[in-house]
Amino acid sequence: MRYVPALILDAVLVLIFAVIGRASHSEDPAGFLLTAWPFLVALLVGHAVAALLPARPRQPWSLLWGVVVWIVTVAGGMLLRVVSGDTAEVPFIVVATLTLGVFIVGWRAVTALLRRRRASAE
């Protein structure tokens, strides 16, 4: 159960990525699930991979967990897009990689910073 909050937050951030992307291309933001589904599927796989790695990170909010999820989400999401007949142009790959990295790893970095500050204040 401790994995669920991180998974939900990551999924919300993937959905936000899709809405922002569609809106920035003057596409109907309401179709965000068409953009998001490959990344959501890959996100689930990423969390499973992070949980099953032999030397896995133990906390789903850790930076290492986030890096694993980020890499699998981007690579798997792009693969699913292409296999389903959609495109994965280089500019989209770059933007998706950077944005999802900031989203998926970013909140974990902020969490780690806040935990360190709290621990040093005690």
PDB file of C-alpha atoms in Angstrom:
ATOM      1  CA  MET A   1       0.000   0.000   0.000  1.00  0.00           C
ATOM      2  CA  ARG A   2       2.895   2.396   0.539  1.00  0.00           C
ATOM      3  CA  TYR A   3       3.416   2.453  -3.230  1.00  0.00           C
ATOM      4  CA  VAL A   4      -0.046   3.795  -4.020  1.00  0.00           C
ATOM      5  CA  PRO A   5       0.430   7.505  -3.136  1.00  0.00           C
ATOM      6  CA  ALA A   6       3.583   7.779  -5.271  1.00  0.00           C
ATOM      7  CA  LEU A   7       1.906   5.945  -8.137  1.00  0.00           C
ATOM      8  CA  ILE A   8      -1.147   8.199  -7.966  1.00  0.00           C
ATOM      9  CA  LEU A   9       0.956  11.369  -7.873  1.00  0.00           C
ATOM     10  CA  ASP A  10       3.054  10.161 -10.817  1.00  0.00           C
ATOM     11  CA  ALA A  11      -0.111   9.307 -12.780  1.00  0.00           C
ATOM     12  CA  VAL A  12      -1.584  12.752 -12.113  1.00  0.00           C
ATOM     13  CA  LEU A  13       1.654  14.343 -13.333  1.00  0.00           C
ATOM     14  CA  VAL A  14       1.584  12.249 -16.523  1.00  0.00           C
ATOM     15  CA  LEU A  15      -1.993  13.416 -17.112  1.00  0.00           C
ATOM     16  CA  ILE A  16      -0.932  17.038 -16.563  1.00  0.00           C
ATOM     17  CA  PHE A  17       1.916  16.511 -19.050  1.00  0.00           C
ATOM     18  CA  ALA A  18      -0.612  15.284 -21.628  1.00  0.00           C
ATOM     19  CA  VAL A  19      -3.043  18.158 -21.049  1.00  0.00           C
ATOM     20  CA  ILE A  20      -0.269  20.776 -21.302  1.00  0.00           C
ATOM     21  CA  GLY A  21       1.126  19.139 -24.429  1.00  0.00           C
ATOM     22  CA  ARG A  22      -2.217  19.032 -26.210  1.00  0.00           C
ATOM     23  CA  ALA A  23      -3.037  22.605 -25.245  1.00  0.00           C
ATOM     24  CA  SER A  24       0.362  23.850 -26.438  1.00  0.00           C
ATOM     25  CA  HIS A  25      -0.376  22.419 -29.890  1.00  0.00           C
ATOM     26  CA  SER A  26      -3.875  23.912 -30.024  1.00  0.00           C
ATOM     27  CA  GLU A  27      -5.375  20.442 -29.786  1.00  0.00           C
ATOM     28  CA  ASP A  28      -8.448  19.719 -27.740  1.00  0.00           C
ATOM     29  CA  PRO A  29      -7.137  19.203 -24.192  1.00  0.00           C
ATOM     30  CA  ALA A  30     -10.175  16.970 -23.558  1.00  0.00           C
ATOM     31  CA  GLY A  31      -8.446  14.260 -25.632  1.00  0.00           C
ATOM     32  CA  PHE A  32      -5.577  14.097 -23.167  1.00  0.00           C
ATOM     33  CA  LEU A  33      -6.141  10.385 -22.528  1.00  0.00           C
ATOM     34  CA  LEU A  34      -5.182   9.655 -26.141  1.00  0.00           C
ATOM     35  CA  THR A  35      -1.813  11.225 -25.441  1.00  0.00           C
ATOM     36  CA  ALA A  36      -1.451   9.941 -21.888  1.00  0.00           C
ATOM     37  CA  TRP A  37      -2.408   6.252 -22.137  1.00  0.00           C
ATOM     38  CA  PRO A  38       0.956   4.930 -23.428  1.00  0.00           C
ATOM     39  CA  PHE A  39       2.784   6.784 -20.676  1.00  0.00           C
ATOM     40  CA  LEU A  40       0.326   5.660 -18.001  1.00  0.00           C
ATOM     41  CA  VAL A  41       0.783   2.021 -19.010  1.00  0.00           C
ATOM     42  CA  ALA A  42       4.569   2.471 -19.023  1.00  0.00           C
ATOM     43  CA  LEU A  43       4.346   4.246 -15.651  1.00  0.00           C
ATOM     44  CA  LEU A  44       2.701   1.177 -14.124  1.00  0.00           C
ATOM     45  CA  VAL A  45       5.434  -0.999 -15.607  1.00  0.00           C
ATOM     46  CA  GLY A  46       8.061   1.427 -14.270  1.00  0.00           C
ATOM     47  CA  HIS A  47       6.721   1.166 -10.736  1.00  0.00           C
ATOM     48  CA  ALA A  48       6.654  -2.626 -11.032  1.00  0.00           C
ATOM     49  CA  VAL A  49      10.251  -2.679 -12.302  1.00  0.00           C
ATOM     50  CA  ALA A  50      11.399  -0.411  -9.471  1.00  0.00           C
ATOM     51  CA  ALA A  51       9.642  -2.638  -6.931  1.00  0.00           C
ATOM     52  CA  LEU A  52      11.128  -5.841  -8.360  1.00  0.00           C
ATOM     53  CA  LEU A  53      14.742  -4.807  -8.908  1.00  0.00           C
ATOM     54  CA  PRO A  54      17.077  -7.026  -6.844  1.00  0.00           C
ATOM     55  CA  ALA A  55      18.946  -4.064  -5.374  1.00  0.00           C
ATOM     56  CA  ARG A  56      15.828  -1.969  -5.554  1.00  0.00           C
ATOM     57  CA  PRO A  57      15.239   1.258  -3.790  1.00  0.00           C
ATOM     58  CA  ARG A  58      12.980   0.556  -0.825  1.00  0.00           C
ATOM     59  CA  GLN A  59      10.912   3.742  -0.853  1.00  0.00           C
ATOM     60  CA  PRO A  60       8.735   4.753  -3.814  1.00  0.00           C
ATOM     61  CA  TRP A  61       9.440   8.401  -2.987  1.00  0.00           C
ATOM     62  CA  SER A  62      13.229   7.958  -3.273  1.00  0.00           C
ATOM     63  CA  LEU A  63      15.208   9.553  -6.069  1.00  0.00           C
ATOM     64  CA  LEU A  64      16.455   6.208  -7.358  1.00  0.00           C
ATOM     65  CA  TRP A  65      12.904   4.856  -7.562  1.00  0.00           C
ATOM     66  CA  GLY A  66      11.916   7.996  -9.465  1.00  0.00           C
ATOM     67  CA  VAL A  67      14.771   7.634 -11.940  1.00  0.00           C
ATOM     68  CA  VAL A  68      13.781   4.032 -12.692  1.00  0.00           C
ATOM     69  CA  VAL A  69      10.126   5.002 -13.144  1.00  0.00           C
ATOM     70  CA  TRP A  70      11.068   7.991 -15.319  1.00  0.00           C
ATOM     71  CA  ILE A  71      13.273   5.978 -17.685  1.00  0.00           C
ATOM     72  CA  VAL A  72      10.741   3.168 -18.068  1.00  0.00           C
ATOM     73  CA  THR A  73       7.865   5.635 -18.487  1.00  0.00           C
ATOM     74  CA  VAL A  74       9.562   7.581 -21.264  1.00  0.00           C
ATOM     75  CA  ALA A  75      11.019   4.582 -23.107  1.00  0.00           C
ATOM     76  CA  GLY A  76       7.900   2.440 -22.722  1.00  0.00           C
ATOM     77  CA  GLY A  77       5.552   5.306 -23.520  1.00  0.00           C
ATOM     78  CA  MET A  78       7.402   6.116 -26.731  1.00  0.00           C
ATOM     79  CA  LEU A  79       7.478   2.460 -27.730  1.00  0.00           C
ATOM     80  CA  LEU A  80       3.747   2.085 -27.127  1.00  0.00           C
ATOM     81  CA  ARG A  81       3.048   5.258 -29.112  1.00  0.00           C
ATOM     82  CA  VAL A  82       4.959   3.957 -32.105  1.00  0.00           C
ATOM     83  CA  VAL A  83       3.503   0.433 -31.906  1.00  0.00           C
ATOM     84  CA  SER A  84      -0.020   1.886 -31.746  1.00  0.00           C
ATOM     85  CA  GLY A  85       0.576   3.905 -34.917  1.00  0.00           C
ATOM     86  CA  ASP A  86       1.287   7.291 -33.367  1.00  0.00           C
ATOM     87  CA  THR A  87       4.464   9.301 -33.863  1.00  0.00           C
ATOM     88  CA  ALA A  88       7.523   9.831 -31.694  1.00  0.00           C
ATOM     89  CA  GLU A  89       9.419  12.642 -33.362  1.00  0.00           C
ATOM     90  CA  VAL A  90      12.734  13.733 -31.863  1.00  0.00           C
ATOM     91  CA  PRO A  91      11.434  17.075 -30.498  1.00  0.00           C
ATOM     92  CA  PHE A  92       8.570  15.260 -28.745  1.00  0.00           C
ATOM     93  CA  ILE A  93      10.985  12.701 -27.293  1.00  0.00           C
ATOM     94  CA  VAL A  94      13.209  15.491 -25.941  1.00  0.00           C
ATOM     95  CA  VAL A  95      10.316  17.479 -24.460  1.00  0.00           C
ATOM     96  CA  ALA A  96       8.649  14.397 -22.975  1.00  0.00           C
ATOM     97  CA  THR A  97      11.933  13.179 -21.478  1.00  0.00           C
ATOM     98  CA  LEU A  98      12.708  16.522 -19.866  1.00  0.00           C
ATOM     99  CA  THR A  99       9.171  17.270 -18.698  1.00  0.00           C
ATOM    100  CA  LEU A 100       8.506  13.831 -17.271  1.00  0.00           C
ATOM    101  CA  GLY A 101      11.932  13.885 -15.634  1.00  0.00           C
ATOM    102  CA  VAL A 102      11.147  17.162 -13.906  1.00  0.00           C
ATOM    103  CA  PHE A 103       7.726  15.859 -12.881  1.00  0.00           C
ATOM    104  CA  ILE A 104       8.573  12.295 -11.801  1.00  0.00           C
ATOM    105  CA  VAL A 105      12.021  12.894 -10.314  1.00  0.00           C
ATOM    106  CA  GLY A 106      11.375  16.495  -9.334  1.00  0.00           C
ATOM    107  CA  TRP A 107       8.775  15.907  -6.638  1.00  0.00           C
ATOM    108  CA  ARG A 108      11.004  13.236  -5.161  1.00  0.00           C
ATOM    109  CA  ALA A 109      13.945  15.655  -5.083  1.00  0.00           C
ATOM    110  CA  VAL A 110      11.811  18.225  -3.268  1.00  0.00           C
ATOM    111  CA  THR A 111      10.666  15.531  -0.827  1.00  0.00           C
ATOM    112  CA  ALA A 112      14.270  14.473  -0.168  1.00  0.00           C
ATOM    113  CA  LEU A 113      15.288  18.084   0.429  1.00  0.00           C
ATOM    114  CA  LEU A 114      12.421  18.666   2.860  1.00  0.00           C
ATOM    115  CA  ARG A 115      13.217  15.458   4.737  1.00  0.00           C
ATOM    116  CA  ARG A 116      16.868  16.477   5.078  1.00  0.00           C
ATOM    117  CA  ARG A 117      15.900  19.914   6.341  1.00  0.00           C
ATOM    118  CA  ARG A 118      13.463  18.443   8.824  1.00  0.00           C
ATOM    119  CA  ALA A 119      16.057  15.927  10.046  1.00  0.00           C
ATOM    120  CA  SER A 120      18.751  18.602  10.472  1.00  0.00           C
ATOM    121  CA  ALA A 121      16.330  20.858  12.362  1.00  0.00           C
ATOM    122  CA  GLU A 122      15.564  18.151  14.916  1.00  0.00           C
TER     123      GLU A 122
END
